[in-house]
Short mmCIF file of N, CA and C and ligand atoms in Angstrom, two decimals:
data_model
loop_
_atom_site.label_atom_id
_atom_site.label_comp_id
_atom_site.label_asym_id
_atom_site.label_seq_id
_atom_site.Cartn_x
_atom_site.Cartn_y
_atom_site.Cartn_z
N MET A 1 45.30 8.02 20.08
CA MET A 1 45.32 6.58 19.68
C MET A 1 45.66 6.46 18.19
N ALA A 2 46.32 5.38 17.85
CA ALA A 2 46.60 5.15 16.47
C ALA A 2 46.68 3.64 16.23
N VAL A 3 46.26 3.24 15.06
CA VAL A 3 46.34 1.78 14.74
C VAL A 3 47.76 1.44 14.29
N ILE A 4 48.32 0.45 15.01
CA ILE A 4 49.69 0.03 14.65
C ILE A 4 49.57 -1.41 14.12
N THR A 5 50.26 -1.68 13.07
CA THR A 5 50.27 -3.05 12.51
C THR A 5 51.71 -3.55 12.50
N LEU A 6 51.94 -4.73 13.04
CA LEU A 6 53.26 -5.31 13.04
C LEU A 6 53.10 -6.78 12.56
N ASN A 7 54.19 -7.29 12.00
CA ASN A 7 54.25 -8.71 11.65
C ASN A 7 54.79 -9.42 12.87
N VAL A 8 53.89 -10.11 13.60
CA VAL A 8 54.33 -10.84 14.79
C VAL A 8 54.25 -12.32 14.56
N ASN A 9 55.44 -12.91 14.64
CA ASN A 9 55.56 -14.39 14.38
C ASN A 9 54.88 -14.80 13.10
N GLY A 10 55.07 -13.99 12.08
CA GLY A 10 54.55 -14.36 10.72
C GLY A 10 53.15 -13.93 10.40
N ALA A 11 52.46 -13.31 11.34
CA ALA A 11 51.09 -12.87 11.06
C ALA A 11 50.97 -11.37 11.29
N MET A 12 50.24 -10.68 10.40
CA MET A 12 50.04 -9.23 10.53
C MET A 12 49.04 -9.02 11.68
N ARG A 13 49.46 -8.29 12.66
CA ARG A 13 48.61 -8.06 13.88
C ARG A 13 48.48 -6.59 14.09
N SER A 14 47.23 -6.12 14.38
CA SER A 14 47.02 -4.68 14.59
C SER A 14 46.34 -4.41 15.89
N ALA A 15 46.55 -3.23 16.45
CA ALA A 15 45.81 -2.78 17.60
C ALA A 15 45.86 -1.28 17.63
N ASP A 16 44.78 -0.68 18.24
CA ASP A 16 44.66 0.78 18.39
C ASP A 16 45.25 1.14 19.73
N VAL A 17 46.41 1.84 19.72
CA VAL A 17 47.15 2.03 20.98
C VAL A 17 47.55 3.53 21.18
N HIS A 18 47.88 3.87 22.38
CA HIS A 18 48.41 5.20 22.71
C HIS A 18 49.82 5.30 22.09
N PRO A 19 50.27 6.47 21.72
CA PRO A 19 51.59 6.64 21.06
C PRO A 19 52.73 6.12 21.94
N GLY A 20 52.68 6.18 23.21
CA GLY A 20 53.78 5.73 24.06
C GLY A 20 53.79 4.25 24.37
N THR A 21 52.86 3.50 23.85
CA THR A 21 52.78 2.08 24.17
C THR A 21 54.07 1.33 23.74
N THR A 22 54.66 0.68 24.67
CA THR A 22 55.93 -0.04 24.33
C THR A 22 55.55 -1.29 23.52
N LEU A 23 56.57 -1.82 22.85
CA LEU A 23 56.33 -3.06 22.13
C LEU A 23 55.95 -4.18 23.10
N LEU A 24 56.57 -4.18 24.26
CA LEU A 24 56.22 -5.21 25.25
C LEU A 24 54.71 -5.11 25.67
N GLU A 25 54.27 -3.90 25.91
CA GLU A 25 52.82 -3.73 26.26
C GLU A 25 51.93 -4.09 25.06
N PHE A 26 52.39 -3.74 23.85
CA PHE A 26 51.60 -4.07 22.67
C PHE A 26 51.43 -5.60 22.58
N LEU A 27 52.51 -6.35 22.79
CA LEU A 27 52.49 -7.77 22.66
C LEU A 27 51.61 -8.39 23.81
N HIS A 28 51.86 -7.93 25.01
CA HIS A 28 51.15 -8.50 26.20
C HIS A 28 49.71 -8.10 26.26
N ASP A 29 49.51 -6.79 26.25
CA ASP A 29 48.14 -6.23 26.58
C ASP A 29 47.18 -6.25 25.39
N TYR A 30 47.71 -6.11 24.20
CA TYR A 30 46.80 -6.00 23.04
C TYR A 30 46.73 -7.28 22.22
N LEU A 31 47.87 -7.99 22.16
CA LEU A 31 47.87 -9.20 21.31
C LEU A 31 47.80 -10.52 22.12
N GLU A 32 47.99 -10.38 23.43
CA GLU A 32 48.08 -11.58 24.32
C GLU A 32 49.15 -12.51 23.92
N VAL A 33 50.23 -11.93 23.44
CA VAL A 33 51.42 -12.74 23.17
C VAL A 33 52.41 -12.47 24.33
N ALA A 34 52.43 -13.36 25.25
CA ALA A 34 53.02 -13.07 26.60
C ALA A 34 54.34 -13.83 26.88
N GLY A 35 54.95 -14.41 25.89
CA GLY A 35 56.18 -15.18 26.10
C GLY A 35 57.33 -14.29 26.56
N ALA A 36 57.49 -13.10 26.01
CA ALA A 36 58.51 -12.16 26.45
C ALA A 36 58.05 -11.68 27.85
N LYS A 37 58.98 -11.76 28.80
CA LYS A 37 58.57 -11.48 30.19
C LYS A 37 58.79 -9.98 30.52
N CYS A 38 57.95 -9.54 31.46
CA CYS A 38 58.09 -8.14 31.89
C CYS A 38 58.79 -8.14 33.25
N GLY A 39 60.06 -7.67 33.24
CA GLY A 39 60.84 -7.65 34.50
C GLY A 39 61.00 -6.26 34.98
N CYS A 40 62.08 -5.58 34.60
CA CYS A 40 62.40 -4.26 35.13
C CYS A 40 61.69 -3.16 34.44
N GLU A 41 61.31 -3.34 33.15
CA GLU A 41 60.73 -2.31 32.32
C GLU A 41 61.61 -1.10 32.15
N GLU A 42 62.91 -1.27 32.36
CA GLU A 42 63.85 -0.13 32.14
C GLU A 42 65.11 -0.58 31.41
N GLY A 43 65.00 -1.68 30.71
CA GLY A 43 66.12 -2.11 29.85
C GLY A 43 67.30 -2.77 30.52
N THR A 44 67.13 -3.18 31.78
CA THR A 44 68.30 -3.72 32.44
C THR A 44 68.29 -5.22 32.72
N CYS A 45 67.20 -5.88 32.58
CA CYS A 45 67.13 -7.30 32.97
C CYS A 45 67.15 -8.28 31.76
N GLY A 46 66.66 -7.81 30.62
CA GLY A 46 66.68 -8.70 29.37
C GLY A 46 65.56 -9.61 29.23
N ALA A 47 64.64 -9.68 30.25
CA ALA A 47 63.57 -10.64 30.21
C ALA A 47 62.62 -10.44 29.03
N CYS A 48 62.57 -9.27 28.51
CA CYS A 48 61.56 -8.86 27.51
C CYS A 48 62.13 -9.00 26.08
N THR A 49 63.29 -9.59 25.95
CA THR A 49 63.98 -9.63 24.64
C THR A 49 63.18 -10.34 23.57
N VAL A 50 63.05 -9.73 22.42
CA VAL A 50 62.44 -10.34 21.20
C VAL A 50 63.34 -10.00 20.05
N HIS A 51 63.00 -10.45 18.90
CA HIS A 51 63.79 -10.12 17.70
C HIS A 51 62.97 -9.05 16.89
N LEU A 52 63.68 -8.04 16.47
CA LEU A 52 63.12 -7.04 15.54
C LEU A 52 63.95 -7.16 14.26
N GLU A 53 63.28 -7.64 13.21
CA GLU A 53 63.97 -7.93 11.93
C GLU A 53 65.21 -8.78 12.19
N GLY A 54 65.09 -9.77 13.09
CA GLY A 54 66.20 -10.72 13.32
C GLY A 54 67.18 -10.31 14.40
N LYS A 55 67.12 -9.05 14.87
CA LYS A 55 68.07 -8.61 15.90
C LYS A 55 67.40 -8.60 17.23
N ALA A 56 68.20 -8.99 18.26
CA ALA A 56 67.61 -9.04 19.62
C ALA A 56 67.49 -7.59 20.14
N ILE A 57 66.31 -7.28 20.64
CA ILE A 57 66.04 -5.94 21.27
C ILE A 57 65.26 -6.14 22.50
N ARG A 58 65.29 -5.12 23.40
CA ARG A 58 64.45 -5.19 24.61
C ARG A 58 63.16 -4.50 24.34
N SER A 59 62.12 -5.26 24.37
CA SER A 59 60.81 -4.74 23.88
C SER A 59 60.23 -3.72 24.86
N CYS A 60 60.80 -3.57 26.07
CA CYS A 60 60.29 -2.55 26.99
C CYS A 60 60.84 -1.24 26.66
N MET A 61 61.87 -1.18 25.77
CA MET A 61 62.59 0.07 25.54
C MET A 61 62.23 0.70 24.17
N VAL A 62 61.31 0.12 23.41
CA VAL A 62 60.95 0.73 22.13
C VAL A 62 59.41 0.82 22.08
N THR A 63 58.91 1.83 21.38
CA THR A 63 57.51 1.92 21.25
C THR A 63 57.03 0.99 20.12
N ALA A 64 55.78 0.56 20.25
CA ALA A 64 55.19 -0.28 19.16
C ALA A 64 55.19 0.57 17.87
N ALA A 65 54.93 1.87 18.00
CA ALA A 65 54.84 2.69 16.81
C ALA A 65 56.14 2.73 16.04
N SER A 66 57.28 2.66 16.76
CA SER A 66 58.57 2.74 16.09
C SER A 66 58.86 1.43 15.31
N CYS A 67 58.08 0.38 15.58
CA CYS A 67 58.29 -0.90 14.93
C CYS A 67 57.26 -1.12 13.79
N LYS A 68 56.46 -0.13 13.51
CA LYS A 68 55.37 -0.23 12.53
C LYS A 68 55.81 -0.98 11.29
N GLY A 69 55.03 -2.01 10.88
CA GLY A 69 55.29 -2.77 9.63
C GLY A 69 56.47 -3.69 9.73
N LYS A 70 57.19 -3.71 10.88
CA LYS A 70 58.40 -4.51 10.94
C LYS A 70 58.06 -5.94 11.42
N ARG A 71 59.08 -6.84 11.29
CA ARG A 71 58.94 -8.23 11.62
C ARG A 71 59.42 -8.44 13.06
N ILE A 72 58.52 -8.87 13.89
CA ILE A 72 58.86 -9.21 15.28
C ILE A 72 58.71 -10.72 15.53
N THR A 73 59.77 -11.25 16.17
CA THR A 73 59.68 -12.67 16.50
C THR A 73 59.82 -12.76 18.01
N THR A 74 58.87 -13.50 18.64
CA THR A 74 58.92 -13.70 20.08
C THR A 74 59.24 -15.21 20.27
N ILE A 75 59.42 -15.59 21.52
CA ILE A 75 59.74 -16.94 21.81
C ILE A 75 58.65 -17.91 21.26
N GLU A 76 57.43 -17.42 21.16
CA GLU A 76 56.35 -18.28 20.63
C GLU A 76 56.59 -18.61 19.16
N GLY A 77 57.36 -17.72 18.46
CA GLY A 77 57.51 -17.91 17.02
C GLY A 77 58.86 -18.45 16.61
N LEU A 78 59.67 -18.86 17.63
CA LEU A 78 61.04 -19.29 17.32
C LEU A 78 61.09 -20.69 16.76
N ALA A 79 60.25 -21.61 17.26
CA ALA A 79 60.22 -22.98 16.77
C ALA A 79 59.65 -22.99 15.38
N ALA A 80 60.03 -24.00 14.57
CA ALA A 80 59.40 -24.17 13.26
C ALA A 80 58.32 -25.21 13.43
N GLY A 81 57.11 -24.77 13.68
CA GLY A 81 56.02 -25.70 13.99
C GLY A 81 56.30 -26.46 15.26
N ASP A 82 56.37 -27.83 15.10
CA ASP A 82 56.66 -28.72 16.26
C ASP A 82 58.13 -28.85 16.52
N ARG A 83 58.94 -28.31 15.59
CA ARG A 83 60.42 -28.50 15.71
C ARG A 83 61.01 -27.35 16.46
N LEU A 84 61.47 -27.65 17.67
CA LEU A 84 62.11 -26.61 18.50
C LEU A 84 63.37 -26.05 17.83
N HIS A 85 63.64 -24.80 18.10
CA HIS A 85 64.89 -24.21 17.64
C HIS A 85 66.05 -24.88 18.46
N ALA A 86 67.24 -24.95 17.85
CA ALA A 86 68.39 -25.60 18.52
C ALA A 86 68.67 -25.04 19.93
N VAL A 87 68.45 -23.71 20.08
CA VAL A 87 68.74 -23.12 21.41
C VAL A 87 67.67 -23.62 22.40
N GLN A 88 66.44 -23.74 22.01
CA GLN A 88 65.42 -24.26 22.90
C GLN A 88 65.75 -25.69 23.30
N LYS A 89 66.14 -26.51 22.27
CA LYS A 89 66.46 -27.88 22.60
C LYS A 89 67.67 -27.95 23.57
N ALA A 90 68.68 -27.17 23.34
CA ALA A 90 69.85 -27.16 24.19
C ALA A 90 69.50 -26.73 25.62
N PHE A 91 68.68 -25.74 25.75
CA PHE A 91 68.28 -25.30 27.14
C PHE A 91 67.58 -26.44 27.84
N LEU A 92 66.74 -27.18 27.13
CA LEU A 92 66.07 -28.33 27.75
C LEU A 92 67.06 -29.44 28.10
N ALA A 93 68.00 -29.73 27.13
CA ALA A 93 68.93 -30.80 27.32
C ALA A 93 69.83 -30.56 28.52
N VAL A 94 70.31 -29.28 28.64
CA VAL A 94 71.28 -28.93 29.68
C VAL A 94 70.53 -28.53 31.03
N GLU A 95 69.25 -28.37 30.91
CA GLU A 95 68.41 -27.87 32.00
C GLU A 95 68.94 -26.54 32.47
N ALA A 96 68.98 -25.59 31.54
CA ALA A 96 69.60 -24.28 31.79
C ALA A 96 68.58 -23.32 32.37
N PHE A 97 67.78 -23.78 33.29
CA PHE A 97 66.78 -22.91 33.88
C PHE A 97 66.27 -23.55 35.22
N GLN A 98 65.72 -22.67 36.05
CA GLN A 98 64.97 -23.15 37.26
C GLN A 98 63.55 -22.68 37.15
N CYS A 99 63.34 -21.36 37.47
CA CYS A 99 61.97 -20.86 37.43
C CYS A 99 61.56 -20.55 36.00
N GLY A 100 62.53 -20.31 35.12
CA GLY A 100 62.19 -20.09 33.69
C GLY A 100 61.83 -18.62 33.37
N PHE A 101 61.88 -17.73 34.34
CA PHE A 101 61.43 -16.36 34.03
C PHE A 101 62.37 -15.67 33.04
N CYS A 102 63.67 -15.87 33.19
CA CYS A 102 64.62 -15.22 32.30
C CYS A 102 64.75 -15.98 30.97
N THR A 103 64.26 -17.19 30.87
CA THR A 103 64.56 -18.09 29.80
C THR A 103 64.10 -17.58 28.41
N PRO A 104 62.91 -17.05 28.22
CA PRO A 104 62.61 -16.58 26.86
C PRO A 104 63.57 -15.49 26.36
N GLY A 105 63.91 -14.58 27.21
CA GLY A 105 64.82 -13.50 26.82
C GLY A 105 66.23 -14.07 26.53
N MET A 106 66.69 -14.98 27.40
CA MET A 106 68.02 -15.60 27.16
C MET A 106 68.02 -16.32 25.82
N ILE A 107 66.97 -17.08 25.57
CA ILE A 107 66.91 -17.89 24.31
C ILE A 107 66.90 -16.97 23.10
N MET A 108 66.13 -15.91 23.14
CA MET A 108 66.05 -15.00 22.01
C MET A 108 67.36 -14.32 21.79
N GLU A 109 68.04 -13.90 22.82
CA GLU A 109 69.37 -13.29 22.68
C GLU A 109 70.35 -14.30 22.07
N ALA A 110 70.32 -15.52 22.61
CA ALA A 110 71.26 -16.52 22.17
C ALA A 110 71.01 -16.85 20.70
N ALA A 111 69.76 -17.01 20.30
CA ALA A 111 69.43 -17.34 18.92
C ALA A 111 69.91 -16.25 17.97
N ALA A 112 69.78 -14.97 18.39
CA ALA A 112 70.26 -13.84 17.55
C ALA A 112 71.79 -13.86 17.48
N LEU A 113 72.41 -14.15 18.60
CA LEU A 113 73.87 -14.20 18.64
C LEU A 113 74.37 -15.27 17.70
N ILE A 114 73.83 -16.46 17.79
CA ILE A 114 74.28 -17.57 16.94
C ILE A 114 74.08 -17.25 15.47
N ALA A 115 72.93 -16.63 15.17
CA ALA A 115 72.59 -16.31 13.79
C ALA A 115 73.56 -15.32 13.19
N GLU A 116 74.32 -14.59 14.00
CA GLU A 116 75.33 -13.67 13.45
C GLU A 116 76.45 -14.43 12.76
N GLY A 117 76.57 -15.72 13.11
CA GLY A 117 77.50 -16.62 12.43
C GLY A 117 78.94 -16.46 12.80
N LYS A 118 79.26 -15.65 13.85
CA LYS A 118 80.67 -15.50 14.28
C LYS A 118 81.06 -16.66 15.19
N PRO A 119 82.35 -17.02 15.22
CA PRO A 119 82.76 -18.09 16.10
C PRO A 119 82.45 -17.72 17.54
N LEU A 120 82.00 -18.69 18.34
CA LEU A 120 81.59 -18.40 19.71
C LEU A 120 82.50 -19.13 20.71
N THR A 121 82.83 -18.35 21.72
CA THR A 121 83.56 -18.96 22.86
C THR A 121 82.73 -18.68 24.10
N ALA A 122 83.06 -19.36 25.19
CA ALA A 122 82.29 -19.15 26.42
C ALA A 122 82.41 -17.68 26.85
N ALA A 123 83.56 -17.07 26.61
CA ALA A 123 83.76 -15.70 27.05
C ALA A 123 82.89 -14.78 26.19
N ARG A 124 82.77 -15.05 24.91
CA ARG A 124 81.93 -14.21 24.06
C ARG A 124 80.42 -14.34 24.41
N VAL A 125 80.05 -15.59 24.70
CA VAL A 125 78.67 -15.79 25.09
C VAL A 125 78.42 -15.04 26.42
N ARG A 126 79.27 -15.14 27.34
CA ARG A 126 79.08 -14.46 28.65
C ARG A 126 78.98 -12.97 28.40
N GLU A 127 79.80 -12.46 27.57
CA GLU A 127 79.87 -11.00 27.31
C GLU A 127 78.52 -10.56 26.75
N ARG A 128 77.97 -11.36 25.78
CA ARG A 128 76.72 -10.97 25.15
C ARG A 128 75.51 -11.10 26.12
N MET A 129 75.59 -12.15 26.95
CA MET A 129 74.46 -12.39 27.84
C MET A 129 74.53 -11.61 29.14
N GLU A 130 75.59 -10.78 29.26
CA GLU A 130 75.88 -10.10 30.47
C GLU A 130 74.69 -9.25 31.01
N GLY A 131 74.01 -8.59 30.07
CA GLY A 131 72.88 -7.77 30.46
C GLY A 131 71.57 -8.49 30.72
N HIS A 132 71.68 -9.84 30.79
CA HIS A 132 70.48 -10.63 31.11
C HIS A 132 70.65 -11.16 32.50
N ILE A 133 69.65 -10.87 33.29
CA ILE A 133 69.70 -11.30 34.73
C ILE A 133 68.96 -12.59 34.91
N CYS A 134 69.62 -13.56 35.54
CA CYS A 134 69.00 -14.80 35.97
C CYS A 134 68.99 -14.81 37.47
N ARG A 135 67.87 -14.66 38.09
CA ARG A 135 67.82 -14.63 39.52
C ARG A 135 68.11 -15.98 40.16
N CYS A 136 67.97 -17.03 39.36
CA CYS A 136 68.27 -18.39 39.85
C CYS A 136 69.74 -18.75 39.68
N GLY A 137 70.55 -17.84 39.08
CA GLY A 137 71.95 -18.09 38.95
C GLY A 137 72.31 -19.23 38.02
N GLU A 138 71.60 -19.41 36.96
CA GLU A 138 71.85 -20.51 36.00
C GLU A 138 72.91 -20.17 34.92
N TYR A 139 73.72 -19.16 35.22
CA TYR A 139 74.59 -18.64 34.14
C TYR A 139 75.47 -19.75 33.52
N ASN A 140 76.11 -20.60 34.30
CA ASN A 140 77.02 -21.57 33.74
C ASN A 140 76.28 -22.50 32.73
N SER A 141 75.10 -22.94 33.16
CA SER A 141 74.30 -23.86 32.30
C SER A 141 73.86 -23.12 31.04
N ILE A 142 73.51 -21.88 31.21
CA ILE A 142 73.06 -21.10 30.05
C ILE A 142 74.17 -20.99 28.99
N VAL A 143 75.33 -20.66 29.46
CA VAL A 143 76.51 -20.60 28.52
C VAL A 143 76.73 -21.91 27.80
N LYS A 144 76.69 -23.01 28.61
CA LYS A 144 76.87 -24.33 28.07
C LYS A 144 75.80 -24.62 26.95
N ALA A 145 74.55 -24.25 27.28
CA ALA A 145 73.45 -24.55 26.33
C ALA A 145 73.68 -23.72 25.02
N VAL A 146 74.10 -22.48 25.15
CA VAL A 146 74.26 -21.63 23.95
C VAL A 146 75.37 -22.22 23.09
N LEU A 147 76.48 -22.68 23.70
CA LEU A 147 77.57 -23.25 22.97
C LEU A 147 77.17 -24.54 22.28
N GLN A 148 76.40 -25.32 23.05
CA GLN A 148 75.85 -26.61 22.48
C GLN A 148 74.97 -26.34 21.31
N ALA A 149 74.11 -25.37 21.39
CA ALA A 149 73.22 -25.05 20.29
C ALA A 149 74.00 -24.56 19.03
N ALA A 150 75.05 -23.75 19.32
CA ALA A 150 75.86 -23.23 18.20
C ALA A 150 76.54 -24.37 17.48
N GLN A 151 77.09 -25.38 18.26
CA GLN A 151 77.67 -26.54 17.64
C GLN A 151 76.70 -27.34 16.84
N GLU A 152 75.52 -27.54 17.34
CA GLU A 152 74.45 -28.28 16.69
C GLU A 152 74.09 -27.63 15.36
N LEU A 153 73.95 -26.33 15.40
CA LEU A 153 73.57 -25.60 14.18
C LEU A 153 74.71 -25.64 13.16
N LYS A 154 75.92 -25.62 13.61
CA LYS A 154 77.08 -25.69 12.70
C LYS A 154 77.09 -27.01 11.96
N ARG A 155 76.74 -28.09 12.75
CA ARG A 155 76.76 -29.46 12.13
C ARG A 155 75.63 -29.55 11.11
N GLY A 156 74.59 -28.67 11.28
CA GLY A 156 73.46 -28.68 10.37
C GLY A 156 72.55 -29.78 10.75
S1 FES B 1 61.69 -5.85 31.18
FE1 FES B 1 62.78 -5.06 29.47
S2 FES B 1 64.86 -5.16 30.06
FE2 FES B 1 63.80 -5.73 31.85
S1 FES B 2 65.86 -19.51 35.63
FE1 FES B 2 64.95 -18.31 37.16
S2 FES B 2 65.50 -16.30 36.58
FE2 FES B 2 66.66 -17.48 35.31
#
């Protein structure tokens, strides 16, 4: 066991964990931060996506120990207080979800993609979101929401 401290959504959080504890387990089981969903646990569904230093990663595929001292943002930390992030607003406006299981991972991936600042097309969004599985088949609405959010952020 070893004490791991991470900056999660702006707060330093610690827990005493086994060396192999994944970041997803650390968030869920030790910190009770459960917005990132646990799907396949083998890196193929994208449901567990969070930001590590601003980059989208699959939290089931990295150990908490490897993220020691780093900045982690989960869906719970994406909004600025009561102000939803543009991607969250667009998902709501377009109704880009049914059951919502894939939604936190989709939103975190999309927010990281838009933050890269490159021009976005539907094809590019599809390519980036390809590794995210939506069992409800909301792919078209998701692409629409991501493009809408990118436009909104561009307008400032
Ligand atoms: S739970 Fe991590 S990619 Fe599926
Ligand atoms: S909205 Fe149900 S899995 Fe995507």
